[in-house]
């Protein structure tokens, strides 16, 4: 068994936790998120923990690249794009940017990854021309960056949603499903979030902030794109299914009501669950449990080249996700 992903994840976790401790006093002073009508927290809480997550990840991945023969050019470009997006998020945390500028800068970062870090990757070469595929990939990338940001509205929800996914991607290299560079990145990001988790557990003492959620969304989207590029498109859809479904349904509902979708809100189903009496730890526990099941279904979809088997796995994943969303949308049953 290749121990490199474990070593990278452990190093990233330790670095991330240490940086959370060192940065928190500074963030308390300069990056305090004050509660408002749309917040899930009730006391002012520092944001910016994403700095520690990214730094821990990038330092651990950089050390692994230097110590091995792992190709580093593409990873360097991806990490540079994520760092640029982190600067955009930091700016937005301190002084909110207009929606158009924010989206434009996000598109630049996603486009940089598509055109420079993954120039030869094709998903549907026989179905559509390169320009159309790239345009759709750009839209999907920008949406994924934003949905991770939208879904980061509850203590531990990003940890519950992405740590299982990233852990699965980190170990997929052992089955030949991802290239070594992507495996290193997945392990580093997984470890960085694990190191951040103790500070974000309910009730959180530290938030990721846009400085963390936006680049984490970009890095995760890149890894799923690489997985889809190996032919495992169903697995790439199944792994993030809860986050994608909750965010997309919420966006569509808000559009249908004519709301300004770029403004903050409390319309996500995981947020409605808190209003319906579900405890935070129950919500994130249920999401984490679902994600473990989704990992199993994603793995099953990779075991056969048959399209009907992959679609069956995707269908089961969608049903389970819908059942959890339905549970969140209803008042919690009280035991007599």
Coordinates of C-alpha atoms in Angstrom, one line a residue:
X1 CA 0.0 0.0 0.0
X2 CA 1.3 3.5 -0.9
X3 CA 1.6 5.4 2.3
X4 CA 2.3 8.8 0.6
X5 CA -1.4 10.0 0.7
X6 CA -1.5 9.2 4.4
X7 CA 1.7 11.1 5.1
X8 CA 0.6 14.1 3.1
X9 CA -2.8 14.2 4.8
X10 CA -1.2 13.9 8.3
X11 CA 1.3 16.6 7.5
X12 CA -1.4 18.9 6.1
X13 CA -3.6 18.3 9.1
X14 CA -0.9 19.1 11.6
X15 CA 0.2 22.3 9.7
X16 CA -3.4 23.4 9.3
X17 CA -4.2 22.9 13.0
X18 CA -1.1 24.8 14.1
X19 CA -1.9 27.7 11.7
X20 CA -5.4 27.9 13.0
X21 CA -4.1 28.3 16.5
X22 CA -1.6 31.0 15.4
X23 CA -4.0 32.9 13.1
X24 CA -7.1 32.9 15.3
X25 CA -6.1 35.9 17.5
X26 CA -5.3 37.9 14.4
X27 CA -8.6 36.9 12.7
X28 CA -10.5 37.8 15.9
X29 CA -9.2 41.3 15.5
X30 CA -9.5 41.9 11.7
X31 CA -11.9 39.3 10.3
X32 CA -14.8 38.9 12.6
X33 CA -18.1 37.6 11.1
X34 CA -20.9 39.3 13.0
X35 CA -24.3 37.5 13.0
X36 CA -27.2 38.8 11.0
X37 CA -30.7 37.7 10.0
X38 CA -29.2 35.2 7.5
X39 CA -26.5 33.8 9.7
X40 CA -26.5 30.4 11.3
X41 CA -24.4 31.6 14.2
X42 CA -25.5 33.9 17.1
X43 CA -22.1 35.3 18.3
X44 CA -19.3 37.1 16.5
X45 CA -16.9 34.5 15.1
X46 CA -13.6 35.0 13.3
X47 CA -13.4 33.9 9.7
X48 CA -10.4 33.1 7.6
X49 CA -9.6 29.5 8.7
X50 CA -9.3 28.7 5.0
X51 CA -5.9 30.3 5.0
X52 CA -4.7 27.6 7.4
X53 CA -6.4 24.8 5.3
X54 CA -4.8 26.0 2.1
X55 CA -1.4 26.7 3.6
X56 CA -1.3 23.3 5.3
X57 CA -2.3 21.6 2.0
X58 CA 0.1 23.5 -0.2
X59 CA 3.1 23.1 2.1
X60 CA 2.5 19.3 2.5
X61 CA 1.9 18.8 -1.3
X62 CA 4.9 20.9 -2.1
X63 CA 7.1 18.9 0.2
X64 CA 5.8 15.6 -1.4
X65 CA 6.5 16.9 -4.9
X66 CA 10.1 17.9 -3.9
X67 CA 10.7 14.5 -2.2
X68 CA 9.4 12.4 -5.0
X69 CA 9.3 12.3 -8.8
X70 CA 5.7 13.5 -8.9
X71 CA 5.2 15.9 -11.8
X72 CA 4.6 19.3 -10.3
X73 CA 3.8 21.7 -13.2
X74 CA 0.0 21.2 -13.4
X75 CA -0.3 21.1 -9.6
X76 CA 1.7 24.4 -9.4
X77 CA -0.7 26.1 -11.8
X78 CA -3.8 24.7 -10.0
X79 CA -2.5 25.9 -6.6
X80 CA -1.6 29.3 -8.1
X81 CA -5.1 29.7 -9.4
X82 CA -6.5 28.6 -6.1
X83 CA -4.3 31.2 -4.3
X84 CA -5.5 33.9 -6.6
X85 CA -9.1 32.9 -5.8
X86 CA -8.3 33.0 -2.1
X87 CA -7.2 36.6 -2.5
X88 CA -10.5 37.3 -4.2
X89 CA -12.3 35.6 -1.3
X90 CA -10.2 37.5 1.3
X91 CA -11.1 40.8 -0.3
X92 CA -14.8 39.8 -0.4
X93 CA -14.6 38.8 3.3
X94 CA -13.3 42.2 4.3
X95 CA -15.1 44.4 1.8
X96 CA -17.8 42.7 -0.3
X97 CA -17.2 42.8 -4.1
X98 CA -20.0 43.5 -6.6
X99 CA -21.4 40.2 -7.9
X100 CA -20.3 40.8 -11.5
X101 CA -16.7 41.5 -10.5
X102 CA -16.6 38.5 -8.2
X103 CA -18.0 36.1 -10.9
X104 CA -15.6 37.5 -13.5
X105 CA -12.6 36.9 -11.3
X106 CA -13.8 33.4 -10.5
X107 CA -14.2 32.7 -14.2
X108 CA -10.6 33.8 -14.8
X109 CA -9.3 31.4 -12.1
X110 CA -11.4 28.5 -13.4
X111 CA -10.4 29.3 -17.0
X112 CA -6.7 29.3 -16.0
X113 CA -7.1 25.8 -14.6
X114 CA -9.0 24.5 -17.7
X115 CA -6.7 26.0 -20.3
X116 CA -3.3 25.6 -18.6
X117 CA -3.5 22.9 -16.0
X118 CA -5.8 20.5 -18.0
X119 CA -5.4 21.5 -21.7
X120 CA -5.7 18.0 -23.1
X121 CA -8.5 16.7 -20.9
X122 CA -11.7 15.8 -22.8
X123 CA -14.9 14.4 -21.5
X124 CA -17.1 14.1 -24.6
X125 CA -14.8 14.3 -27.6
X126 CA -17.3 12.4 -29.8
X127 CA -20.4 14.3 -28.7
X128 CA -19.5 18.0 -28.9
X129 CA -16.8 20.3 -30.2
X130 CA -13.9 21.4 -27.9
X131 CA -15.2 25.0 -27.6
X132 CA -18.6 23.9 -26.4
X133 CA -17.1 21.4 -23.9
X134 CA -14.8 24.0 -22.6
X135 CA -17.6 26.6 -22.2
X136 CA -19.7 24.0 -20.3
X137 CA -16.7 23.0 -18.1
X138 CA -16.2 26.7 -17.3
X139 CA -19.8 27.2 -16.3
X140 CA -19.7 24.0 -14.2
X141 CA -16.5 25.1 -12.5
X142 CA -17.7 28.5 -11.6
X143 CA -20.9 27.0 -10.3
X144 CA -19.0 24.4 -8.2
X145 CA -16.8 27.2 -6.7
X146 CA -19.9 29.1 -5.7
X147 CA -21.9 26.1 -4.4
X148 CA -19.2 25.1 -2.0
X149 CA -19.2 28.7 -0.8
X150 CA -23.0 28.7 -0.5
X151 CA -23.0 25.4 1.4
X152 CA -20.5 26.6 3.9
X153 CA -23.2 28.0 6.2
X154 CA -23.2 25.6 9.1
X155 CA -20.6 24.4 11.5
X156 CA -18.8 21.3 10.2
X157 CA -20.9 21.0 7.0
X158 CA -17.9 21.5 4.7
X159 CA -15.9 19.0 6.7
X160 CA -18.8 16.5 6.5
X161 CA -19.3 17.1 2.8
X162 CA -15.8 17.2 1.5
X163 CA -13.5 15.2 3.8
X164 CA -15.1 11.9 2.8
X165 CA -15.0 12.9 -0.9
X166 CA -11.4 14.0 -0.8
X167 CA -10.4 11.0 1.2
X168 CA -11.9 8.7 -1.4
X169 CA -10.1 10.6 -4.2
X170 CA -6.8 10.4 -2.3
X171 CA -7.0 6.6 -2.1
X172 CA -8.4 6.2 -5.7
X173 CA -4.8 6.4 -7.0
X174 CA -4.3 2.9 -5.6
X175 CA -6.9 1.7 -8.0
X176 CA -5.5 3.6 -11.0
X177 CA -8.4 6.1 -11.1
X178 CA -6.4 9.3 -10.6
X179 CA -2.9 10.5 -11.5
X180 CA -0.3 10.8 -8.7
X181 CA -0.4 14.6 -8.7
X182 CA -4.2 14.7 -8.2
X183 CA -3.8 12.1 -5.4
X184 CA -1.3 14.3 -3.6
X185 CA -3.6 17.3 -3.9
X186 CA -6.7 15.4 -2.7
X187 CA -4.7 14.0 0.3
X188 CA -3.4 17.5 1.2
X189 CA -6.8 19.2 1.0
X190 CA -8.4 16.4 3.0
X191 CA -5.7 16.7 5.7
X192 CA -6.0 20.5 5.7
X193 CA -9.8 20.3 6.4
X194 CA -9.2 17.6 9.1
X195 CA -6.8 20.0 10.9
X196 CA -9.4 22.8 10.7
X197 CA -12.3 20.6 11.9
X198 CA -11.6 20.9 15.7
X199 CA -12.0 24.7 15.4
X200 CA -15.2 24.5 13.3
X201 CA -17.0 21.9 15.4
X202 CA -20.3 23.0 16.7
X203 CA -20.3 25.6 18.2
X204 CA -17.6 26.9 15.9
X205 CA -14.7 29.0 17.1
X206 CA -13.5 29.6 13.5
X207 CA -15.0 29.8 10.0
X208 CA -13.4 29.1 6.7
X209 CA -14.6 32.4 5.1
X210 CA -14.7 33.0 1.4
X211 CA -10.9 33.0 1.5
X212 CA -11.2 29.2 2.1
X213 CA -14.5 28.1 0.6
X214 CA -13.9 29.5 -2.9
X215 CA -10.5 28.0 -3.5
X216 CA -11.5 24.8 -1.9
X217 CA -14.4 24.6 -4.3
X218 CA -11.9 25.2 -7.2
X219 CA -9.5 22.5 -6.1
X220 CA -12.3 20.0 -5.5
X221 CA -13.9 20.8 -8.9
X222 CA -10.5 20.2 -10.5
X223 CA -10.1 16.8 -8.9
X224 CA -13.6 15.7 -9.9
X225 CA -12.9 16.9 -13.4
X226 CA -9.7 14.8 -13.5
X227 CA -11.7 11.8 -12.3
X228 CA -14.4 12.3 -14.9
X229 CA -11.6 12.6 -17.5
X230 CA -10.5 9.0 -16.8
X231 CA -14.0 7.8 -18.0
X232 CA -15.5 7.7 -14.5
X233 CA -18.1 10.4 -15.1
X234 CA -20.8 8.7 -13.0
X235 CA -18.4 8.5 -10.0
X236 CA -17.5 12.2 -10.4
X237 CA -21.3 13.0 -10.3
X238 CA -22.1 10.8 -7.4
X239 CA -19.3 11.9 -4.9
X240 CA -20.5 15.6 -4.5
X241 CA -24.2 14.8 -5.0
X242 CA -25.5 16.2 -1.7
X243 CA -23.8 19.5 -2.0
X244 CA -24.6 19.9 -5.7
X245 CA -28.3 18.9 -5.3
X246 CA -29.0 21.1 -2.2
X247 CA -27.3 24.2 -3.8
X248 CA -28.8 23.7 -7.3
X249 CA -32.4 23.1 -6.0
X250 CA -32.1 26.2 -3.8
X251 CA -30.8 28.3 -6.8
X252 CA -33.7 27.1 -9.0
X253 CA -36.3 27.8 -6.3
X254 CA -34.9 31.3 -5.7
X255 CA -34.9 32.0 -9.4
X256 CA -38.5 30.9 -9.7
X257 CA -39.5 33.3 -7.0
X258 CA -37.6 36.2 -8.7
X259 CA -35.1 36.6 -5.8
X260 CA -31.7 38.2 -6.2
X261 CA -29.7 34.9 -6.2
X262 CA -26.4 36.7 -5.5
X263 CA -27.5 38.0 -2.1
X264 CA -27.1 36.1 1.1
X265 CA -30.0 34.0 2.3
X266 CA -31.2 31.1 4.5
X267 CA -33.0 29.1 1.9
X268 CA -30.8 26.0 1.7
X269 CA -32.4 22.8 2.8
X270 CA -29.7 22.2 5.4
X271 CA -30.5 25.7 6.8
X272 CA -34.3 24.9 6.8
X273 CA -33.4 21.8 8.8
X274 CA -32.2 23.9 11.7
X275 CA -35.5 25.9 11.6
X276 CA -37.4 22.6 11.5
X277 CA -35.8 21.5 14.8
X278 CA -32.9 19.4 13.6
X279 CA -29.7 19.9 15.6
X280 CA -26.6 20.9 13.8
X281 CA -24.7 17.8 14.8
X282 CA -27.6 15.7 13.5
X283 CA -27.6 17.5 10.1
X284 CA -23.8 17.2 9.5
X285 CA -23.8 13.6 10.8
X286 CA -26.5 12.7 8.3
X287 CA -24.7 14.4 5.5
X288 CA -21.4 12.7 6.4
X289 CA -23.2 9.3 6.6
X290 CA -24.8 9.9 3.2
X291 CA -21.4 10.8 1.7
X292 CA -19.9 7.5 3.0
X293 CA -22.7 5.7 1.1
X294 CA -22.1 7.8 -2.0
X295 CA -18.5 6.8 -1.9
X296 CA -19.5 3.1 -2.0
X297 CA -21.9 3.8 -4.9
X298 CA -19.2 5.7 -6.7
X299 CA -16.8 2.8 -6.2
X300 CA -19.4 0.3 -7.5
X301 CA -19.9 2.5 -10.6
X302 CA -16.2 2.1 -11.5
X303 CA -16.1 -1.7 -11.3
X304 CA -17.8 -2.3 -14.7
X305 CA -17.6 -0.5 -18.0
X306 CA -21.4 -1.0 -18.5
X307 CA -23.3 2.2 -18.8
X308 CA -26.5 0.8 -17.3
X309 CA -24.7 -0.3 -14.1
X310 CA -23.2 3.2 -13.7
X311 CA -26.6 4.8 -14.2
X312 CA -28.1 2.5 -11.7
X313 CA -25.6 3.6 -9.1
X314 CA -26.3 7.2 -9.9
X315 CA -30.0 6.6 -9.7
X316 CA -29.7 5.0 -6.2
X317 CA -27.5 7.9 -5.1
X318 CA -30.1 10.4 -6.3
X319 CA -32.9 8.6 -4.4
X320 CA -30.9 8.6 -1.2
X321 CA -30.0 12.2 -1.5
X322 CA -33.6 13.1 -2.2
X323 CA -34.7 11.2 0.9
X324 CA -32.3 13.2 3.1
X325 CA -33.3 16.5 1.6
X326 CA -37.0 15.5 2.2
X327 CA -36.1 14.7 5.8
X328 CA -34.5 18.1 6.2
X329 CA -37.5 19.9 4.7
X330 CA -39.9 18.5 7.3
X331 CA -40.2 19.3 11.1
X332 CA -38.2 17.0 13.3
X333 CA -40.3 14.3 14.9
X334 CA -40.4 14.6 18.7
X335 CA -40.4 11.4 20.7
X336 CA -43.1 11.3 23.3

